[in-house]
PDB file of C-alpha atoms in Angstrom:
ATOM      1  CA  UNK I   1      -0.056  -0.125  -0.062  1.00 56.00           C
ATOM      2  CA  UNK I   2       2.865   2.095   0.675  1.00 64.00           C
ATOM      3  CA  UNK I   3       4.589   2.455  -2.660  1.00 75.00           C
ATOM      4  CA  UNK I   4       1.175   3.202  -4.112  1.00 68.00           C
ATOM      5  CA  UNK I   5       1.357   6.131  -1.710  1.00 64.00           C
ATOM      6  CA  UNK I   6       4.387   6.541  -3.399  1.00 67.00           C
ATOM      7  CA  UNK I   7       3.288   6.182  -7.097  1.00 62.00           C
ATOM      8  CA  UNK I   8       0.858   8.568  -6.319  1.00 65.00           C
ATOM      9  CA  UNK I   9       2.813  11.654  -5.346  1.00 58.00           C
ATOM     10  CA  UNK I  10       5.870  10.968  -8.396  1.00 57.00           C
ATOM     11  CA  UNK I  11       2.478  10.915 -10.666  1.00 58.00           C
ATOM     12  CA  UNK I  12       0.722  14.050  -8.716  1.00 63.00           C
ATOM     13  CA  UNK I  13       4.439  16.127  -8.926  1.00 54.00           C
ATOM     14  CA  UNK I  14       4.976  15.403 -12.791  1.00 65.00           C
ATOM     15  CA  UNK I  15       1.621  16.867 -13.436  1.00 53.00           C
ATOM     16  CA  UNK I  16       2.714  19.953 -11.618  1.00 53.00           C
ATOM     17  CA  UNK I  17       6.329  20.759 -13.337  1.00 55.00           C
ATOM     18  CA  UNK I  18       4.224  19.992 -16.823  1.00 52.00           C
ATOM     19  CA  UNK I  19       1.134  22.546 -15.828  1.00 49.00           C
ATOM     20  CA  UNK I  20       4.036  25.288 -14.814  1.00 50.00           C
ATOM     21  CA  UNK I  21       6.410  24.067 -18.001  1.00 50.00           C
ATOM     22  CA  UNK I  22       3.475  24.505 -20.087  1.00 53.00           C
ATOM     23  CA  UNK I  23       1.931  27.828 -18.953  1.00 58.00           C
ATOM     24  CA  UNK I  24       2.624  30.777 -21.788  1.00 61.00           C
ATOM     25  CA  UNK I  25       4.311  33.190 -18.553  1.00 67.00           C
ATOM     26  CA  UNK I  26       6.755  29.958 -18.213  1.00 72.00           C
ATOM     27  CA  UNK I  27       7.005  29.491 -21.699  1.00 79.00           C
ATOM     28  CA  UNK I  28       7.946  33.497 -22.272  1.00 80.00           C
ATOM     29  CA  UNK I  29      10.434  33.324 -19.990  1.00 80.00           C
ATOM     30  CA  UNK I  30      12.274  30.836 -21.241  1.00 87.00           C
ATOM     31  CA  UNK I  31      11.954  32.136 -24.951  1.00 84.00           C
ATOM     32  CA  UNK I  32      13.362  35.299 -23.434  1.00 82.00           C
ATOM     33  CA  UNK I  33      16.661  33.313 -22.560  1.00 87.00           C
ATOM     34  CA  UNK I  34      16.772  31.412 -26.219  1.00 90.00           C
ATOM     35  CA  UNK I  35      16.395  35.610 -27.411  1.00 91.00           C
ATOM     36  CA  UNK I  36      19.787  36.811 -25.864  1.00 90.00           C
ATOM     37  CA  UNK I  37      21.567  33.860 -26.962  1.00 91.00           C
ATOM     38  CA  UNK I  38      19.992  34.315 -30.324  1.00 92.00           C
ATOM     39  CA  UNK I  39      23.138  34.168 -32.757  1.00 92.00           C
ATOM     40  CA  UNK I  40      21.105  36.229 -35.792  1.00 94.00           C
ATOM     41  CA  UNK I  41      18.156  38.687 -36.802  1.00 92.00           C
ATOM     42  CA  UNK I  42      16.009  35.968 -38.419  1.00 92.00           C
ATOM     43  CA  UNK I  43      16.388  34.098 -35.099  1.00 94.00           C
ATOM     44  CA  UNK I  44      15.267  36.798 -32.913  1.00 95.00           C
ATOM     45  CA  UNK I  45      12.581  38.240 -35.304  1.00 93.00           C
ATOM     46  CA  UNK I  46      11.121  34.331 -34.743  1.00 91.00           C
ATOM     47  CA  UNK I  47      11.487  34.277 -31.265  1.00 92.00           C
ATOM     48  CA  UNK I  48       9.913  37.517 -30.343  1.00 92.00           C
ATOM     49  CA  UNK I  49       7.056  36.287 -32.858  1.00 91.00           C
ATOM     50  CA  UNK I  50       6.672  33.225 -31.124  1.00 90.00           C
ATOM     51  CA  UNK I  51       6.593  34.877 -27.329  1.00 90.00           C
ATOM     52  CA  UNK I  52       3.829  37.924 -29.278  1.00 90.00           C
ATOM     53  CA  UNK I  53       1.970  34.355 -30.071  1.00 89.00           C
ATOM     54  CA  UNK I  54       1.815  32.748 -26.932  1.00 88.00           C
ATOM     55  CA  UNK I  55       0.066  35.615 -25.060  1.00 85.00           C
ATOM     56  CA  UNK I  56       0.617  39.145 -26.403  1.00 83.00           C
ATOM     57  CA  UNK I  57      -0.708  40.542 -22.993  1.00 82.00           C
ATOM     58  CA  UNK I  58       1.938  40.321 -21.320  1.00 84.00           C
ATOM     59  CA  UNK I  59       4.780  39.705 -24.068  1.00 84.00           C
ATOM     60  CA  UNK I  60       4.876  43.896 -23.981  1.00 83.00           C
ATOM     61  CA  UNK I  61       6.824  44.251 -20.941  1.00 84.00           C
ATOM     62  CA  UNK I  62       8.926  41.372 -21.422  1.00 86.00           C
ATOM     63  CA  UNK I  63      10.131  43.147 -25.107  1.00 91.00           C
ATOM     64  CA  UNK I  64       9.783  46.439 -24.234  1.00 90.00           C
ATOM     65  CA  UNK I  65      12.926  45.314 -21.990  1.00 90.00           C
ATOM     66  CA  UNK I  66      14.733  43.369 -24.345  1.00 92.00           C
ATOM     67  CA  UNK I  67      14.272  45.999 -26.694  1.00 94.00           C
ATOM     68  CA  UNK I  68      15.943  48.640 -24.131  1.00 92.00           C
ATOM     69  CA  UNK I  69      18.969  46.552 -24.101  1.00 92.00           C
ATOM     70  CA  UNK I  70      19.361  46.001 -27.486  1.00 94.00           C
ATOM     71  CA  UNK I  71      19.453  48.731 -30.544  1.00 94.00           C
ATOM     72  CA  UNK I  72      19.049  46.075 -33.394  1.00 94.00           C
ATOM     73  CA  UNK I  73      15.506  46.044 -31.622  1.00 96.00           C
ATOM     74  CA  UNK I  74      12.741  48.167 -31.393  1.00 96.00           C
ATOM     75  CA  UNK I  75       9.096  47.482 -30.019  1.00 94.00           C
ATOM     76  CA  UNK I  76       5.883  49.543 -29.136  1.00 93.00           C
ATOM     77  CA  UNK I  77       4.096  47.842 -25.883  1.00 90.00           C
ATOM     78  CA  UNK I  78       0.431  49.653 -26.514  1.00 89.00           C
ATOM     79  CA  UNK I  79       0.427  47.689 -30.107  1.00 87.00           C
ATOM     80  CA  UNK I  80       2.388  45.049 -30.093  1.00 87.00           C
ATOM     81  CA  UNK I  81       4.631  45.021 -32.748  1.00 90.00           C
ATOM     82  CA  UNK I  82       8.276  45.453 -33.291  1.00 91.00           C
ATOM     83  CA  UNK I  83      11.064  45.904 -36.036  1.00 93.00           C
ATOM     84  CA  UNK I  84      14.006  44.236 -36.046  1.00 93.00           C
ATOM     85  CA  UNK I  85      16.921  45.205 -37.723  1.00 91.00           C
ATOM     86  CA  UNK I  86      19.821  42.768 -39.473  1.00 89.00           C
ATOM     87  CA  UNK I  87      22.894  44.747 -39.794  1.00 86.00           C
ATOM     88  CA  UNK I  88      24.928  42.702 -41.751  1.00 83.00           C
ATOM     89  CA  UNK I  89      22.083  42.143 -44.803  1.00 82.00           C
ATOM     90  CA  UNK I  90      19.979  45.206 -44.484  1.00 81.00           C
ATOM     91  CA  UNK I  91      16.612  43.058 -43.869  1.00 85.00           C
ATOM     92  CA  UNK I  92      14.485  44.505 -41.547  1.00 88.00           C
ATOM     93  CA  UNK I  93      11.630  41.671 -39.942  1.00 89.00           C
ATOM     94  CA  UNK I  94       8.214  42.980 -38.914  1.00 89.00           C
ATOM     95  CA  UNK I  95       6.895  41.415 -35.780  1.00 90.00           C
ATOM     96  CA  UNK I  96       3.546  41.629 -33.824  1.00 86.00           C
ATOM     97  CA  UNK I  97       0.162  41.068 -32.571  1.00 78.00           C
ATOM     98  CA  UNK I  98      -2.178  40.192 -35.773  1.00 71.00           C
ATOM     99  CA  UNK I  99       1.587  40.353 -38.144  1.00 66.00           C
ATOM    100  CA  UNK I 100       0.718  36.601 -39.880  1.00 54.00           C
ATOM    101  CA  UNK I 101       4.928  35.961 -39.202  1.00 55.00           C
ATOM    102  CA  UNK I 102       7.553  37.772 -39.739  1.00 55.00           C
ATOM    103  CA  UNK I 103       8.794  39.458 -42.824  1.00 58.00           C
ATOM    104  CA  UNK I 104      10.881  41.301 -44.347  1.00 62.00           C
ATOM    105  CA  UNK I 105      11.271  45.350 -45.587  1.00 63.00           C
ATOM    106  CA  UNK I 106      13.537  47.576 -47.494  1.00 56.00           C
ATOM    107  CA  UNK I 107      16.668  46.624 -49.758  1.00 59.00           C
ATOM    108  CA  UNK I 108      20.385  45.474 -48.807  1.00 61.00           C
ATOM    109  CA  UNK I 109      21.436  49.111 -49.612  1.00 63.00           C
ATOM    110  CA  UNK I 110      19.875  49.715 -46.118  1.00 64.00           C
ATOM    111  CA  UNK I 111      22.078  48.585 -43.399  1.00 81.00           C
ATOM    112  CA  UNK I 112      20.324  49.848 -40.172  1.00 85.00           C
ATOM    113  CA  UNK I 113      22.432  50.188 -36.453  1.00 89.00           C
ATOM    114  CA  UNK I 114      19.810  51.355 -34.705  1.00 93.00           C
ATOM    115  CA  UNK I 115      15.938  50.958 -34.564  1.00 95.00           C
ATOM    116  CA  UNK I 116      13.300  52.912 -32.237  1.00 96.00           C
ATOM    117  CA  UNK I 117      10.031  53.505 -31.081  1.00 96.00           C
ATOM    118  CA  UNK I 118       9.440  57.687 -31.950  1.00 96.00           C
ATOM    119  CA  UNK I 119       6.183  57.849 -31.332  1.00 94.00           C
ATOM    120  CA  UNK I 120       2.795  55.363 -30.332  1.00 93.00           C
ATOM    121  CA  UNK I 121      -0.617  56.991 -30.510  1.00 92.00           C
ATOM    122  CA  UNK I 122      -3.774  55.473 -31.030  1.00 89.00           C
ATOM    123  CA  UNK I 123      -3.536  55.547 -34.669  1.00 89.00           C
ATOM    124  CA  UNK I 124       0.075  55.009 -35.229  1.00 91.00           C
ATOM    125  CA  UNK I 125       3.136  53.704 -33.692  1.00 92.00           C
ATOM    126  CA  UNK I 126       6.106  55.276 -35.695  1.00 94.00           C
ATOM    127  CA  UNK I 127       9.528  53.690 -35.192  1.00 95.00           C
ATOM    128  CA  UNK I 128      12.822  55.771 -36.587  1.00 96.00           C
ATOM    129  CA  UNK I 129      15.795  53.536 -37.827  1.00 93.00           C
ATOM    130  CA  UNK I 130      19.526  54.971 -38.354  1.00 92.00           C
ATOM    131  CA  UNK I 131      21.654  53.421 -41.331  1.00 86.00           C
ATOM    132  CA  UNK I 132      24.800  52.080 -41.092  1.00 74.00           C
ATOM    133  CA  UNK I 133      27.920  53.715 -38.776  1.00 67.00           C
ATOM    134  CA  UNK I 134      30.336  54.929 -41.304  1.00 66.00           C
ATOM    135  CA  UNK I 135      28.178  57.456 -43.292  1.00 68.00           C
ATOM    136  CA  UNK I 136      29.340  61.191 -42.886  1.00 75.00           C
ATOM    137  CA  UNK I 137      26.325  61.996 -42.557  1.00 81.00           C
ATOM    138  CA  UNK I 138      24.055  60.265 -40.841  1.00 85.00           C
ATOM    139  CA  UNK I 139      20.414  58.858 -42.457  1.00 88.00           C
ATOM    140  CA  UNK I 140      17.073  57.994 -40.803  1.00 92.00           C
ATOM    141  CA  UNK I 141      14.826  56.761 -42.324  1.00 91.00           C
ATOM    142  CA  UNK I 142      10.695  55.888 -40.301  1.00 92.00           C
ATOM    143  CA  UNK I 143       8.308  52.962 -40.744  1.00 90.00           C
ATOM    144  CA  UNK I 144       4.736  53.579 -39.781  1.00 90.00           C
ATOM    145  CA  UNK I 145       2.217  50.877 -38.427  1.00 85.00           C
ATOM    146  CA  UNK I 146      -1.069  53.021 -39.101  1.00 85.00           C
ATOM    147  CA  UNK I 147      -4.197  51.239 -37.297  1.00 80.00           C
ATOM    148  CA  UNK I 148      -7.819  51.542 -38.778  1.00 71.00           C
ATOM    149  CA  UNK I 149      -9.656  49.527 -35.839  1.00 64.00           C
ATOM    150  CA  UNK I 150      -7.288  46.652 -37.097  1.00 61.00           C
ATOM    151  CA  UNK I 151      -3.481  46.853 -38.733  1.00 61.00           C
ATOM    152  CA  UNK I 152      -3.237  48.564 -41.489  1.00 67.00           C
ATOM    153  CA  UNK I 153      -1.036  50.415 -43.918  1.00 74.00           C
ATOM    154  CA  UNK I 154       3.041  50.184 -43.616  1.00 80.00           C
ATOM    155  CA  UNK I 155       4.180  53.242 -44.789  1.00 83.00           C
ATOM    156  CA  UNK I 156       8.899  53.475 -45.169  1.00 82.00           C
ATOM    157  CA  UNK I 157       9.767  57.280 -45.447  1.00 88.00           C
ATOM    158  CA  UNK I 158      13.707  58.717 -45.383  1.00 90.00           C
ATOM    159  CA  UNK I 159      13.555  61.335 -42.602  1.00 94.00           C
ATOM    160  CA  UNK I 160      13.976  65.475 -43.392  1.00 94.00           C
ATOM    161  CA  UNK I 161      16.360  67.360 -41.161  1.00 94.00           C
ATOM    162  CA  UNK I 162      12.673  69.608 -40.597  1.00 96.00           C
ATOM    163  CA  UNK I 163      11.813  66.389 -39.057  1.00 96.00           C
ATOM    164  CA  UNK I 164      14.633  66.062 -36.631  1.00 95.00           C
ATOM    165  CA  UNK I 165      13.537  69.686 -35.911  1.00 96.00           C
ATOM    166  CA  UNK I 166      10.499  68.913 -35.064  1.00 96.00           C
ATOM    167  CA  UNK I 167      11.243  66.122 -33.087  1.00 96.00           C
ATOM    168  CA  UNK I 168      13.825  67.467 -31.102  1.00 96.00           C
ATOM    169  CA  UNK I 169      12.049  70.295 -30.006  1.00 96.00           C
ATOM    170  CA  UNK I 170       9.509  67.837 -28.728  1.00 95.00           C
ATOM    171  CA  UNK I 171      11.900  66.037 -27.150  1.00 95.00           C
ATOM    172  CA  UNK I 172      11.672  62.350 -28.574  1.00 95.00           C
ATOM    173  CA  UNK I 173      14.295  62.185 -31.075  1.00 95.00           C
ATOM    174  CA  UNK I 174      16.406  59.356 -29.934  1.00 94.00           C
ATOM    175  CA  UNK I 175      19.320  60.006 -30.939  1.00 90.00           C
TER     176      UNK I 175
END
């Protein structure tokens, strides 16, 4: 009889470990550890997308903290969307809630060394990207997600000097 009690206790312990291991928040934290070790921008984008897909409501804080430590990643916690820049290939990956997976934007001519969230409102999330080092004058581009009751248009534009002046005056220029 004692032996059955041990088997039952072991089965309960295994079930509890399995339940905890399958909980989305635990899985997200485990993926963040993988994300911190990810060797490529493509791997980072894939892991970020998986973290968002598990639970978008808890992903915002986790990913916002990660983006603060990584200049090639920017996350908008309001809309749970973001960009991951590959500084070697020039690819930029879009990730987010409601995005059907990551895809590339831009061309290999553009290689962005930093990506920042510039502004987020109810209808627009705007990111600014700085092109790679080595340019005499830094060049910047913006990427906007526009929302009309759901994810809408995505717009990729160059930043003009008057934009920089305006954003500096507003106190939102990140560079």
